[in-house]
mmCIF file of C-alpha atoms in Angstrom:
data_model
loop_
_atom_site.group_PDB
_atom_site.id
_atom_site.type_symbol
_atom_site.label_atom_id
_atom_site.label_comp_id
_atom_site.label_asym_id
_atom_site.label_seq_id
_atom_site.Cartn_x
_atom_site.Cartn_y
_atom_site.Cartn_z
ATOM 1 C CA MET A 21 52.194 65.596 -176.654
ATOM 2 C CA ALA A 22 52.670 62.891 -174.252
ATOM 3 C CA ASP A 23 55.299 60.376 -172.838
ATOM 4 C CA ASP A 24 55.146 56.522 -173.090
ATOM 5 C CA ARG A 25 52.188 56.471 -170.684
ATOM 6 C CA ALA A 26 50.173 57.723 -173.470
ATOM 7 C CA ILE A 27 50.823 54.636 -175.824
ATOM 8 C CA PRO A 28 47.776 52.503 -174.359
ATOM 9 C CA VAL A 29 45.562 55.615 -174.506
ATOM 10 C CA LYS A 30 46.421 56.244 -178.192
ATOM 11 C CA ALA A 31 45.639 52.520 -178.921
ATOM 12 C CA LEU A 32 42.309 52.881 -177.180
ATOM 13 C CA MET A 33 41.521 55.973 -179.315
ATOM 14 C CA ARG A 34 42.501 54.121 -182.371
ATOM 15 C CA GLU A 35 40.148 51.341 -181.459
ATOM 16 C CA ILE A 36 37.114 53.795 -180.624
ATOM 17 C CA GLU A 37 37.757 55.302 -184.016
ATOM 18 C CA GLN A 38 37.555 52.048 -185.804
ATOM 19 C CA ARG A 39 34.715 50.397 -183.922
ATOM 20 C CA SER A 40 32.456 53.570 -183.328
ATOM 21 C CA GLY A 41 30.688 56.085 -185.405
ATOM 22 C CA ALA A 42 30.252 59.916 -184.585
ATOM 23 C CA GLU A 43 26.973 59.300 -183.429
ATOM 24 C CA ASP A 44 27.974 56.675 -180.905
ATOM 25 C CA THR A 45 28.142 57.643 -177.283
ATOM 26 C CA LEU A 46 31.242 56.914 -175.048
ATOM 27 C CA VAL A 47 31.781 57.085 -171.383
ATOM 28 C CA VAL A 48 35.294 56.840 -170.004
ATOM 29 C CA ILE A 49 35.562 55.751 -166.511
ATOM 30 C CA PRO A 50 36.945 56.684 -163.919
ATOM 31 C CA GLN A 51 37.731 59.821 -165.900
ATOM 32 C CA GLY A 52 38.355 60.684 -169.648
ATOM 33 C CA ALA A 53 36.729 63.917 -170.661
ATOM 34 C CA MET A 54 39.782 64.581 -172.989
ATOM 35 C CA ILE A 55 39.237 61.297 -174.749
ATOM 36 C CA ASN A 56 35.626 62.096 -175.462
ATOM 37 C CA TYR A 57 36.706 65.657 -176.635
ATOM 38 C CA LEU A 58 39.370 64.275 -178.920
ATOM 39 C CA MET A 59 37.219 61.519 -180.132
ATOM 40 C CA ARG A 60 34.344 63.880 -180.566
ATOM 41 C CA ARG A 61 32.013 61.232 -178.814
ATOM 42 C CA ARG A 62 29.284 62.407 -176.585
ATOM 43 C CA ASN A 63 29.428 61.389 -172.883
ATOM 44 C CA PRO A 64 25.586 60.915 -172.122
ATOM 45 C CA PRO A 65 25.672 60.628 -168.310
ATOM 46 C CA PRO A 66 25.487 63.865 -166.486
ATOM 47 C CA HIS A 67 28.754 63.074 -164.710
ATOM 48 C CA PRO A 68 31.964 62.932 -166.756
ATOM 49 C CA VAL A 69 33.924 61.738 -163.798
ATOM 50 C CA PHE A 70 33.500 58.579 -161.864
ATOM 51 C CA ASP A 71 36.536 58.999 -159.394
ATOM 52 C CA PRO A 72 36.001 58.104 -155.548
ATOM 53 C CA LEU A 73 35.206 61.663 -154.702
ATOM 54 C CA VAL A 74 32.298 62.125 -157.312
ATOM 55 C CA VAL A 75 31.026 58.817 -156.548
ATOM 56 C CA ALA A 76 30.900 59.595 -152.632
ATOM 57 C CA LEU A 77 29.364 62.891 -153.356
ATOM 58 C CA TYR A 78 26.581 61.894 -155.388
ATOM 59 C CA GLY A 79 26.103 58.375 -154.346
ATOM 60 C CA GLU A 80 26.937 55.215 -156.428
ATOM 61 C CA GLY A 81 23.277 54.211 -156.660
ATOM 62 C CA ARG A 82 22.467 57.598 -158.101
ATOM 63 C CA MET A 83 25.311 57.468 -160.540
ATOM 64 C CA LEU A 84 24.286 53.878 -161.669
ATOM 65 C CA ASP A 85 20.893 54.890 -162.237
ATOM 66 C CA GLU A 86 21.956 57.814 -164.380
ATOM 67 C CA LEU A 87 24.383 55.626 -166.153
ATOM 68 C CA ARG A 88 21.580 52.981 -166.975
ATOM 69 C CA ALA A 89 19.342 55.889 -168.120
ATOM 70 C CA ALA A 90 21.966 57.049 -170.502
ATOM 71 C CA ALA A 91 22.864 53.635 -171.829
ATOM 72 C CA PRO A 92 26.149 54.756 -173.634
ATOM 73 C CA GLU A 93 26.998 52.649 -176.742
ATOM 74 C CA PHE A 94 30.632 52.283 -175.469
ATOM 75 C CA VAL A 95 32.383 52.321 -172.305
ATOM 76 C CA ALA A 96 36.202 52.584 -171.871
ATOM 77 C CA LEU A 97 37.827 51.669 -168.553
ATOM 78 C CA ILE A 98 41.301 53.161 -167.879
ATOM 79 C CA PRO A 99 43.364 52.665 -164.902
ATOM 80 C CA LEU A 100 44.220 55.751 -162.807
ATOM 81 C CA ASP A 101 46.148 55.899 -159.639
ATOM 82 C CA MET A 102 43.555 56.595 -157.070
ATOM 83 C CA SER A 103 45.816 56.308 -154.004
ATOM 84 C CA GLU A 104 45.299 60.090 -153.268
ATOM 85 C CA HIS A 105 41.645 59.047 -152.474
ATOM 86 C CA GLY A 106 42.824 56.138 -150.334
ATOM 87 C CA VAL A 107 41.566 53.459 -152.813
ATOM 88 C CA THR A 108 43.367 51.559 -155.417
ATOM 89 C CA ALA A 109 41.125 51.241 -158.408
ATOM 90 C CA PHE A 110 37.647 51.543 -159.884
ATOM 91 C CA GLY A 111 35.629 48.105 -159.362
ATOM 92 C CA LEU A 112 38.274 46.981 -156.984
ATOM 93 C CA ASP A 113 37.746 48.927 -153.842
ATOM 94 C CA PHE A 114 35.293 51.487 -155.018
ATOM 95 C CA GLY A 115 32.506 51.443 -157.684
ATOM 96 C CA GLN A 116 31.770 47.899 -157.161
ATOM 97 C CA GLU A 117 28.001 48.141 -158.066
ATOM 98 C CA LEU A 118 29.028 50.378 -161.237
ATOM 99 C CA TYR A 119 31.573 47.953 -162.285
ATOM 100 C CA ARG A 120 29.147 44.825 -161.785
ATOM 101 C CA TRP A 121 26.440 46.469 -163.827
ATOM 102 C CA LEU A 122 28.955 47.237 -166.517
ATOM 103 C CA SER A 123 30.036 43.642 -166.667
ATOM 104 C CA GLU A 124 26.693 42.420 -166.978
ATOM 105 C CA ASN A 125 25.443 44.633 -169.572
ATOM 106 C CA TYR A 126 28.579 45.330 -171.764
ATOM 107 C CA GLU A 127 30.846 42.936 -173.660
ATOM 108 C CA GLU A 128 34.499 43.398 -174.087
ATOM 109 C CA ALA A 129 35.371 44.682 -177.558
ATOM 110 C CA TRP A 130 38.988 45.363 -176.892
ATOM 111 C CA ARG A 131 41.491 45.106 -174.162
ATOM 112 C CA ILE A 132 45.196 45.608 -173.512
ATOM 113 C CA GLY A 133 46.768 43.941 -170.265
ATOM 114 C CA ALA A 134 45.105 42.435 -167.427
ATOM 115 C CA ARG A 135 41.426 42.096 -166.613
ATOM 116 C CA PRO A 136 40.196 45.293 -164.948
ATOM 117 C CA ALA A 137 39.371 45.290 -161.307
ATOM 118 C CA SER A 138 41.829 42.158 -161.122
ATOM 119 C CA GLY A 139 44.585 44.237 -159.170
ATOM 120 C CA GLU A 140 47.033 42.461 -161.657
ATOM 121 C CA GLY A 141 48.943 45.260 -163.439
ATOM 122 C CA ASP A 142 48.031 47.635 -166.190
ATOM 123 C CA TRP A 143 45.065 47.350 -168.503
ATOM 124 C CA VAL A 144 42.778 49.326 -170.811
ATOM 125 C CA LEU A 145 39.316 48.073 -171.806
ATOM 126 C CA LEU A 146 36.841 49.114 -174.425
ATOM 127 C CA SER A 147 33.227 47.578 -174.128
ATOM 128 C CA ARG A 148 30.265 47.795 -176.114
ATOM 129 C CA ARG A 149 26.574 47.614 -174.823
ATOM 130 C CA ASN A 150 25.006 44.132 -175.135
ATOM 131 C CA ARG A 151 22.198 43.906 -177.537
ATOM 132 C CA PRO A 152 18.763 42.875 -176.233
#
């Protein structure tokens, strides 16, 4: 059960269902373990959370190396209020290296709203790994 804020997440889950198979892997950034659980999609990196605290604790370089090694088939980016950590959004004022790597190695499959890390309103993005 959820209020209207869940409408974009429900739309994202519909797209994941339509575009991926049960064997496909999915990472939701900065955090979305519940989406992985509800969709029954495995999150291959060792860290299910990419919020500012976790990125600072483990180091962005290490998390990027682990994400590269895991190479999930799909990546979902969802906006979360990160003001409690003193930052605005993933890719905008934290996680820039991770965001840059994702932008270079994944192609947009589906999006609602503004471009992520633009600072321009709400958005939800589903990307698929580029084919070699």
